[in-house]
Coordinates of C-alpha atoms in Angstrom, one line a residue:
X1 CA -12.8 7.2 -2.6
X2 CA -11.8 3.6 -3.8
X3 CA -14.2 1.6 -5.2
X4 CA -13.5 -2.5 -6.4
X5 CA -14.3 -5.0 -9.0
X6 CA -12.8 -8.0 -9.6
X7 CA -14.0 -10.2 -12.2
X8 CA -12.4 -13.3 -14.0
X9 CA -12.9 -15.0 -16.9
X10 CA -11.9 -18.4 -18.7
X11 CA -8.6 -17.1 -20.1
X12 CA -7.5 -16.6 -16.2
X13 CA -7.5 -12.6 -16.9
X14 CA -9.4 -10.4 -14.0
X15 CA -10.2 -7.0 -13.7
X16 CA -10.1 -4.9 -11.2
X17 CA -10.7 -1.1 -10.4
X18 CA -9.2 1.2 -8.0
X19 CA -7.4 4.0 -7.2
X20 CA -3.3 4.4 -8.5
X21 CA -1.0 4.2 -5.3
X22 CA 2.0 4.3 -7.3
X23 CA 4.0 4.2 -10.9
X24 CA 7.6 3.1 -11.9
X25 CA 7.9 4.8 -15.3
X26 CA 12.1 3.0 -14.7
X27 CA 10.3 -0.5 -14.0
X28 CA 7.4 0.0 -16.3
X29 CA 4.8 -1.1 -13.1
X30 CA 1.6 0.8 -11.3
X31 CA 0.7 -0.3 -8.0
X32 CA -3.4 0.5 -7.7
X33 CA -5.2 0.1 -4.4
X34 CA -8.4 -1.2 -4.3
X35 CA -11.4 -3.1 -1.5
X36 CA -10.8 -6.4 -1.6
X37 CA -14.6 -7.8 -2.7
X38 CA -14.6 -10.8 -0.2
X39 CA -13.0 -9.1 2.8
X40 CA -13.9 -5.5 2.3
X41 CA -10.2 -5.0 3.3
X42 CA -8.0 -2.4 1.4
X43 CA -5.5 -4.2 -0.8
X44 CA -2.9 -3.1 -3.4
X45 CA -2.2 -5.1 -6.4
X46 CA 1.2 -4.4 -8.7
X47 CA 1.0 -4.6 -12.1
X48 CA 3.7 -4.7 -15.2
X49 CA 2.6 -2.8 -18.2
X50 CA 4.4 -4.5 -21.1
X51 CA 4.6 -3.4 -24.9
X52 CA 1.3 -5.6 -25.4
X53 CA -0.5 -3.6 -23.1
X54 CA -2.7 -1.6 -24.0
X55 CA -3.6 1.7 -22.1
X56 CA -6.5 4.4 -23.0
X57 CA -8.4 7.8 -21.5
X58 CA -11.4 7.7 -22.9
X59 CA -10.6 6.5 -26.4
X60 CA -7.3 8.2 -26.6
X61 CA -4.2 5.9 -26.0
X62 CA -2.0 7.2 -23.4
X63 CA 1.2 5.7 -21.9
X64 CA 2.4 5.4 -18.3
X65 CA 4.1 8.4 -18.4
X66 CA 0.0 10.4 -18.7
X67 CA -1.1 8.3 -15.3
X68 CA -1.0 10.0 -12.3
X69 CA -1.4 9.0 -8.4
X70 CA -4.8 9.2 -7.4
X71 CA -6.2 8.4 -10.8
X72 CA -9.5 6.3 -11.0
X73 CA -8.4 2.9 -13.1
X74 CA -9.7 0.4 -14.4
X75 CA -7.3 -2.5 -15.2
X76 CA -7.8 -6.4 -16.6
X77 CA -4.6 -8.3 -16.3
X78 CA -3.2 -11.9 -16.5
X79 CA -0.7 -13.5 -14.3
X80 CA 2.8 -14.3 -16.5
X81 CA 4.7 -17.3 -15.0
X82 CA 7.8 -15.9 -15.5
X83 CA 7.4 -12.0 -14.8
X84 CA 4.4 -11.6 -12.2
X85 CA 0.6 -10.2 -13.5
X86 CA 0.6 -8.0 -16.6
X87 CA -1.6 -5.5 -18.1
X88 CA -4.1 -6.3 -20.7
X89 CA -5.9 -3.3 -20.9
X90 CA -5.8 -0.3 -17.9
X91 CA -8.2 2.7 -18.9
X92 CA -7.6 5.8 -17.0
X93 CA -10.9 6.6 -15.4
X94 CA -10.2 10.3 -14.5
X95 CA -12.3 12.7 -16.5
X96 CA -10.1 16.0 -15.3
X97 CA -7.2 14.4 -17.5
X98 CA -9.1 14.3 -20.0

């Protein structure tokens, strides 16, 4: 099941749940799919997690490496001019990793 929010803010950040499609542990990048909230369409979003991000289970910290696909996320991200949309904050929603 994949549900969707999108939300934005002043700052230009958004956030956005979903389900994870994909992760490049090499490029550092999740790929989570997710209803688009104006179409209803699915849609997938790419992401760059950097060494700002910050990435939690609960209230455990966890890195890329702990996210799995099929994972419930929850992810608020800003676009970066130079490198694409990056991850503020992505919190792994999935309580059987827990």
């Amino acid at each position: 099941m994949v549900t969707s929010l999108v939300l934005a803010d002043d700052s230009g950040e958004k956030t956005i749940s979903g389900t994870v499609n994909s992760v490049d542990w090499v490029g550092s990048s999740i790929s989570v799919l997710y209803a688009d909230p104006y179409t209803g369409n699915m849609d997938e979003i790419a992401l760059r997690s950097t060494s700002d991000s910050e990435l939690v289970r609960g209230t455990d910290s966890i890195t890329l490496s702990d996210i799995d696909q099929g994972d419930p996320v929850m992810a608020t991200y800003y676009r970066d001019d130079l490198s694409g949309l990056k991850i503020r904050r992505l919190s792994d929603l999935n309580d059987a990793n827990r």
